XYZ file of C-alpha atoms in Angstrom:
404
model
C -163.052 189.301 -22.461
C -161.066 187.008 -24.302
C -161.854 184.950 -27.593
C -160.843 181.799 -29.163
C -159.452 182.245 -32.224
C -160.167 179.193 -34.493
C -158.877 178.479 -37.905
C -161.757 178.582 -40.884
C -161.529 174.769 -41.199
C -162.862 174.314 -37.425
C -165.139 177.033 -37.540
C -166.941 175.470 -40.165
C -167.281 172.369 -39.007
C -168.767 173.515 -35.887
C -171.226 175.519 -38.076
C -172.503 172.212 -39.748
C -172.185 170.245 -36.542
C -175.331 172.128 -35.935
C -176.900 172.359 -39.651
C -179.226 169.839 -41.498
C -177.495 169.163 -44.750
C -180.167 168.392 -47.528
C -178.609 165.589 -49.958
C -178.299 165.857 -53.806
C -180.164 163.482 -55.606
C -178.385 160.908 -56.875
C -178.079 158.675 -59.672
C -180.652 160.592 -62.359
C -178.153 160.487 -64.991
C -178.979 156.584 -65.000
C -182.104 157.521 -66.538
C -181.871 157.353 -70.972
C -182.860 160.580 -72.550
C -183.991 158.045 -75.347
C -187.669 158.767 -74.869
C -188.045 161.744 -74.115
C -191.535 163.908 -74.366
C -191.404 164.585 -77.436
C -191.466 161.154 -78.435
C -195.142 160.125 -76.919
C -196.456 156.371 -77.655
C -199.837 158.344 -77.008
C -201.044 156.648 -73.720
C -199.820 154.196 -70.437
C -197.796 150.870 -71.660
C -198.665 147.483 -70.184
C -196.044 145.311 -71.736
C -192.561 145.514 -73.097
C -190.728 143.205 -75.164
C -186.873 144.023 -75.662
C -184.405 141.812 -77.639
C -181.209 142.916 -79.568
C -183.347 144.261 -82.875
C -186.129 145.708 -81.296
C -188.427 147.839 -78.857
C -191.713 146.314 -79.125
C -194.180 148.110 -76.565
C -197.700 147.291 -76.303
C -200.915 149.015 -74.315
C -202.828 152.020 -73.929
C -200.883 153.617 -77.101
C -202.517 154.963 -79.367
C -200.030 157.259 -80.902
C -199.671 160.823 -81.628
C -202.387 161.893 -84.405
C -202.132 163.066 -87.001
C -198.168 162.264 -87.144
C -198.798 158.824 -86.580
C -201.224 155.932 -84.660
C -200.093 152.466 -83.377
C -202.970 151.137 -81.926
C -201.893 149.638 -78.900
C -198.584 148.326 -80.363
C -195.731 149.908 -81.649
C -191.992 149.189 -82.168
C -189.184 151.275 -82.022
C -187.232 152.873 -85.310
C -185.495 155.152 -86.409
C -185.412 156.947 -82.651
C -189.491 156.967 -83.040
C -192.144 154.953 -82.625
C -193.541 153.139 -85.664
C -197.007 151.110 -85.581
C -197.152 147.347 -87.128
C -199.332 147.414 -90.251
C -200.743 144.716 -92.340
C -201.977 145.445 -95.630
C -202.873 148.857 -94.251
C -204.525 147.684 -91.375
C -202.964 149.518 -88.411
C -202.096 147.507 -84.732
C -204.465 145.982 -82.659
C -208.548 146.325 -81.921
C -208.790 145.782 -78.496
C -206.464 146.098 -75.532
C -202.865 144.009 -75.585
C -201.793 143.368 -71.788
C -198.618 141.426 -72.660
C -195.976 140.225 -75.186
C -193.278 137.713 -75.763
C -191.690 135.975 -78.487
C -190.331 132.779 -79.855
C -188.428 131.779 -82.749
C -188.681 135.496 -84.246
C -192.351 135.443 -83.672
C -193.772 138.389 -81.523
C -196.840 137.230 -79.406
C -199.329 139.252 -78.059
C -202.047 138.139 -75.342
C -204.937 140.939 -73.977
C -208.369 141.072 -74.466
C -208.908 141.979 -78.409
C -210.911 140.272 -81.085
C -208.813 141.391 -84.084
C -205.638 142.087 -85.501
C -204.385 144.099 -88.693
C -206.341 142.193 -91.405
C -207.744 138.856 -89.477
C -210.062 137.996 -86.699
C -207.837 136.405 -83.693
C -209.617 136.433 -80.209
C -207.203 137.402 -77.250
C -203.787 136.056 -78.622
C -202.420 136.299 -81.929
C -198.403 136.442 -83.560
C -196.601 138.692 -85.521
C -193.936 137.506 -88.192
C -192.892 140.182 -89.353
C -194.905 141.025 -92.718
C -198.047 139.343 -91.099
C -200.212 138.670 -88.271
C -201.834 135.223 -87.437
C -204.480 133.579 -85.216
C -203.495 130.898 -82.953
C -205.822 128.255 -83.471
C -209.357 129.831 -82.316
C -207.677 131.447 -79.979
C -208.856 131.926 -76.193
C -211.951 132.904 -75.203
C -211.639 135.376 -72.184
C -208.797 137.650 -70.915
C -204.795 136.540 -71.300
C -202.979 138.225 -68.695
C -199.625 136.931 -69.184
C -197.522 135.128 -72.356
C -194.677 132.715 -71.220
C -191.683 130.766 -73.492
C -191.015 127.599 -71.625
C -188.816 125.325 -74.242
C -191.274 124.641 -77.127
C -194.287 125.825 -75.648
C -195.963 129.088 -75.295
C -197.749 129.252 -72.115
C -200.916 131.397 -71.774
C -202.352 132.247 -68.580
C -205.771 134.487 -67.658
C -209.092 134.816 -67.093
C -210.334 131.652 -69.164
C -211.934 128.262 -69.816
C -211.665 127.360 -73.553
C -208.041 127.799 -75.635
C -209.067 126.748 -79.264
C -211.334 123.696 -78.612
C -209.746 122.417 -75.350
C -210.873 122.764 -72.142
C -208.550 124.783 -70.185
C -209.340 126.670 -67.280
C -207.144 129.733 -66.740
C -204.047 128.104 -67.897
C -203.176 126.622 -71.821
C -200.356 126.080 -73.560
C -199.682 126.028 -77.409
C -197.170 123.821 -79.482
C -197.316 125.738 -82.714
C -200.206 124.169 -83.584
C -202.367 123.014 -81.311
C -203.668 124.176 -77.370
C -203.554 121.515 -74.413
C -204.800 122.193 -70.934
C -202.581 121.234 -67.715
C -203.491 118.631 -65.399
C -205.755 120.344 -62.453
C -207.230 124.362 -62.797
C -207.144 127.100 -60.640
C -210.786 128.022 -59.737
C -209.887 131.665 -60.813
C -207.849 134.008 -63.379
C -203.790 133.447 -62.959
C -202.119 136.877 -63.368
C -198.522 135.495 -63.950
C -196.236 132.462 -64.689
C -192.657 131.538 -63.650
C -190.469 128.545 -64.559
C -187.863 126.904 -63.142
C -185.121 124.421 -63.558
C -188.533 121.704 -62.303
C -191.446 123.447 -62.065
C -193.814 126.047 -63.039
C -195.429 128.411 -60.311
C -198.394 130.592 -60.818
C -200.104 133.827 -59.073
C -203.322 134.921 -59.319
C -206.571 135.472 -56.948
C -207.069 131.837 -57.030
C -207.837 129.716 -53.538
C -207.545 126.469 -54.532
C -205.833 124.218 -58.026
C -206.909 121.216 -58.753
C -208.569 120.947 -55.455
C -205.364 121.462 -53.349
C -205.623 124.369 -51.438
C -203.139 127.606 -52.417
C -203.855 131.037 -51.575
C -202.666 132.981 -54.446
C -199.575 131.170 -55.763
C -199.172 127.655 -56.525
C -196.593 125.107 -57.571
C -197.059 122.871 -60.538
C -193.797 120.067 -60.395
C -194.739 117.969 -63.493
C -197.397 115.283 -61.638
C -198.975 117.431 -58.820
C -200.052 120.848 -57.702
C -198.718 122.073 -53.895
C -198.745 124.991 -52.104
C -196.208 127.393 -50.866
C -196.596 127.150 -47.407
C -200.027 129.252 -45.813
C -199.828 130.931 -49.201
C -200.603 135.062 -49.360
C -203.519 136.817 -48.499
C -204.016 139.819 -50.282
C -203.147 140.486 -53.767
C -200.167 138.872 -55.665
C -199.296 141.156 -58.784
C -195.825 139.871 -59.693
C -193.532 137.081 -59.447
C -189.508 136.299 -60.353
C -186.846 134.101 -59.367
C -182.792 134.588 -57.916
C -180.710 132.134 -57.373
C -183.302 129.247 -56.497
C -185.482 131.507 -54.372
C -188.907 132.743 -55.448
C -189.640 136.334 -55.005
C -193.065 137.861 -54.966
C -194.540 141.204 -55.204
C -198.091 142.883 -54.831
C -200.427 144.158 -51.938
C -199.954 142.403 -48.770
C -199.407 143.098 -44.968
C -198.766 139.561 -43.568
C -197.561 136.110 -44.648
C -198.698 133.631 -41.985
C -198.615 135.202 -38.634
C -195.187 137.533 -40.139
C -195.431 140.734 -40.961
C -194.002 141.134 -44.371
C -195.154 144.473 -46.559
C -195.910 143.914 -50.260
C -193.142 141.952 -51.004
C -191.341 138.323 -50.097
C -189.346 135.440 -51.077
C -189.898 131.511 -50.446
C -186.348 129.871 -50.135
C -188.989 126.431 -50.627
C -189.389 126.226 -46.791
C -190.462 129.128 -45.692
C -191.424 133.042 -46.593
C -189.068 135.615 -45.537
C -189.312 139.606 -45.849
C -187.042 141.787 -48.103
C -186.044 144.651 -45.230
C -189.443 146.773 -44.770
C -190.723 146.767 -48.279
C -192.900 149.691 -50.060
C -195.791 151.465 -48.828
C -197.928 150.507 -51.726
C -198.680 147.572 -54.406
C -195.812 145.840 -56.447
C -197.003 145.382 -59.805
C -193.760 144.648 -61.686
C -190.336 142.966 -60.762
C -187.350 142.171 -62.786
C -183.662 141.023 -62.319
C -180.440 141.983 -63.388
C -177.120 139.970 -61.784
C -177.586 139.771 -57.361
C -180.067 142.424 -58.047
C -183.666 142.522 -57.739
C -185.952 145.144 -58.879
C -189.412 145.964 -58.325
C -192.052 148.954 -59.213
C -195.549 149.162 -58.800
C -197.393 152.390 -56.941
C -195.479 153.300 -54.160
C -193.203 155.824 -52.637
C -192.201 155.262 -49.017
C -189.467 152.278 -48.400
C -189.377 152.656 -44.251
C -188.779 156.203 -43.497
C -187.021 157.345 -47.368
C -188.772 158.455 -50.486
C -188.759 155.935 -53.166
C -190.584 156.978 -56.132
C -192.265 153.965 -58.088
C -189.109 151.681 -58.330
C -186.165 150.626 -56.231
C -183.436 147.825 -56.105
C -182.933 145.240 -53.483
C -179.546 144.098 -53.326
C -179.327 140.555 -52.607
C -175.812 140.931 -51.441
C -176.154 143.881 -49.006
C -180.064 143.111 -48.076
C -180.933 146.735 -48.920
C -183.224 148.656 -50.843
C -181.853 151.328 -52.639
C -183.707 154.288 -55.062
C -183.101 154.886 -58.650
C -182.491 158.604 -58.421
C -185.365 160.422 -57.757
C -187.737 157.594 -59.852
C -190.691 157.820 -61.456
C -193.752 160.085 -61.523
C -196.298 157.834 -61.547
C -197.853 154.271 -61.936
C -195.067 151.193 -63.491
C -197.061 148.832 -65.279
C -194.421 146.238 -66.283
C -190.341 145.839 -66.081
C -188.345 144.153 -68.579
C -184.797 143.806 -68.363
C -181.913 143.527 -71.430
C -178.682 144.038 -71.659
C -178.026 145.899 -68.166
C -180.626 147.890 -68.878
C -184.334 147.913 -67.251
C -186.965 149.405 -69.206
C -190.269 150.453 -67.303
C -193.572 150.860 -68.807
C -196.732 152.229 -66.998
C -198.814 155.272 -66.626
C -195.980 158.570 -66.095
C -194.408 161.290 -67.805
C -190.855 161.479 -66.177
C -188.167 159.371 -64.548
C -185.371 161.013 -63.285
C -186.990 164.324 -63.016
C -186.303 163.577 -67.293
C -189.296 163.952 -69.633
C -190.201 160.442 -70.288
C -193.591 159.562 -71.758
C -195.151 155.958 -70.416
C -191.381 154.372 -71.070
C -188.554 154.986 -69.098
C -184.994 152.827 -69.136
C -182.518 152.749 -66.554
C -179.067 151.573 -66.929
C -177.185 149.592 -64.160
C -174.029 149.124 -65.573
C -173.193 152.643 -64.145
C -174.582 152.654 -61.209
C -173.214 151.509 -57.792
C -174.555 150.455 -54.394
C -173.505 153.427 -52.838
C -177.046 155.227 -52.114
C -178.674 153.072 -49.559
C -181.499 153.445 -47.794
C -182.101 153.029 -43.800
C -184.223 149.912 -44.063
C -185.071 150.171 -40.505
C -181.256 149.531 -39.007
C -179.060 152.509 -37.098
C -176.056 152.666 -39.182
C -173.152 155.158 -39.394
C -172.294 156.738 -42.476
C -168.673 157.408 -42.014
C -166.193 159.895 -44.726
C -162.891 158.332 -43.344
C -159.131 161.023 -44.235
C -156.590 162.916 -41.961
C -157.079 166.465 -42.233
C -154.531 168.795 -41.266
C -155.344 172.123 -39.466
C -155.730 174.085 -41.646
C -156.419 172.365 -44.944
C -157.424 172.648 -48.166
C -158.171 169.510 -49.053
C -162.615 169.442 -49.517
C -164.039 166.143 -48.925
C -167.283 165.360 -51.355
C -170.442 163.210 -49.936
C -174.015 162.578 -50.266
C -176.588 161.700 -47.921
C -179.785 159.536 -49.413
C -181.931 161.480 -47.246
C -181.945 165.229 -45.378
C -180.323 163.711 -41.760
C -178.042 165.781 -39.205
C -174.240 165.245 -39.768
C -171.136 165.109 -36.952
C -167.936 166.175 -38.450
C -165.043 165.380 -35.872
């Protein structure tokens, strides 16, 4: 009998020719250390607010007793968190659901009916030393706190804002609320300006009598809808490059098939590749990149944990690391950097309580995922025979691998 003698370089490749080769996970050093579980805000975070001087977070967080108690709103000092007190009086009585601010002012929306020392019903602002009301305030549930030029723009669950009629929307001038032309005959969950106009989400039908399932355009003089609108439930909105993109818990847009999230170039919807297995609740951007989180963890056939980035330049989805454990509430981007809130206790396979921030200066588009499309994945050198020379790659997913 004779037998081939082959040099060690070709006898293992034929050995993984046959072998499935399990990737690393990639990326997880992306994920800050900065909160780590030691550092606990004491329960899930709805809102973030992040600026150059500050970490403002706002929610479910109560603190740690007895080393310290926020009451749903805390900032971030001194690598801890610390809870805003007036005359003693510590945070918020009530639940905050979101936060933005103006001028140096820190605004807070929820559903509450105090704040430190003084009555304030569902919106209030922080200056710094003290908190104050906002006329007499707004009488149901404010989902979402916008900046457009002067104006602070409040959007909810609502009909009164001081002692104006407004239904669902209102906006404030510093000192006084006004209503916008037209209502949406239910709650708005979100706001998003443009260079002309102002669109809106919520589980609304119809504004100001024009039909609009679920998002709406408002251009200054009339209300429109975005084509046949969304059925199902729209949780997020954002914008890229004049395009509107849109994220909750939906299966089709018009007779296309487009999963949980889309954009509207003004013409017409359009999918963004296969998109999550579960609701979009959050979505932020950062340069030609879009990101979004929510309660998923399937994007086509790869596991995404909780929050992924669609490339606008490539068209792909791809994961950050190994993601997050649990629920994301709310993104909020600064800096290169995107901070998550929600309901979790690790990102990255990192302790990380509720708050989790991922940096994307580092990180490149090499970890794709299959988004539905064959593709090769190609390691391109000239080996001689024999070599030394060892050639490092990662798959995104466990897949078989030809060597020749």
């Amino acid at each position: 009998m004779k037998y081939l003698k082959l040099s060690p370089l070709v006898s293992i490749l034929i050995l993984l020719s046959f072998c499935t080769i399990r990737a690393q996970v990639p990326a997880d050093s992306n994920w800050s250390s900065m909160f780590s579980r030691f550092i606990d805000p004491g329960g899930p975070i709805n809102a973030i607010y992040v600026d150059d001087n500050s970490i403002c977070i706002a929610g479910f967080c109560k603190g740690v007793e007895p080393i310290y108690t926020l009451n749903g709103i805390g900032t971030w000092v001194d690598s801890s968190w610390k809870p805003i007190v007036e005359n003693g009086k510590i945070g918020i009585r009530g639940l905050p659901l979101t936060m933005t601010k103006k001028d140096g002012n820190l605004y807070v929306g929820g559903w509450f009916d105090s704040v430190g020392n003084i009555n304030a019903t569902n919106i209030a602002m922080w200056n710094g030393s003290n908190w104050r009301s906002l006329g007499k305030g707004i009488n149901g549930i404010v989902s979402k706190l916008v900046v457009n030029k002067s104006l602070i723009y409040a959007c909810g669950g609502f009909d009164t804002a001081g002692t104006v009629r407004a239904k669902n929307i209102a906006k404030w001038d510093g000192n006084n609320w006004s209503s916008i032309s037209g209502s949406p005959n239910t709650g708005v969950k979100d706001i998003l300006f443009d260079d002309t106009s102002m669109y809106i989400i919520g589980g609304f039908d119809s504004v100001g009598g024009v039909p609009a399932m679920h998002i709406a355009r408002w251009d200054g003089y009339k209300w429109s809808a975005l084509g046949s609108g969304i059925k199902g439930s729209v949780d997020a909105i954002c914008s890229h490059n004049n395009t509107i993109i849109v994220g909750g818990e939906f299966d089709t847009i018009g007779t296309a098939v487009i999963h949980n999230i889309a954009s509207w170039n003004g013409s017409d919807w359009s999918a963004l590749g296969t998109g999550p297995n579960g609701s979009i609740l959050a979505l932020a951007v950062d340069g030609n990149d879009i990101y979004a989180a929510g309660s998923f963890w399937l994007i086509g056939k790869d596991t995404i944990n909780s929050i992924a980035k669609w490339s606008t330049v490539s068209n792909t989805w791809y994961p950050l690391g190994s993601g997050i454990s649990g629920i994301v509430n709310t993104l909020f981007h600064h800096n290169h950097r995107i901070f998550a809130g929600g309901s979790f206790l690790d990102a990255g396979e990192k302790g990380s309580r509720f708050i989790a921030v991922w940096d994307t200066s580092e990180y490149q588009n090499k970890y794709k995922v299959s988004n539905s499309t064959s593709s090769k994945y190609i390691v391109g050198n000239n080996f001689p025979n024999p070599t030394g020379t060892i050639e490092h790659f990662q798959l995104p997913s466990i897949n078989q691998v030809l060597l020749r």
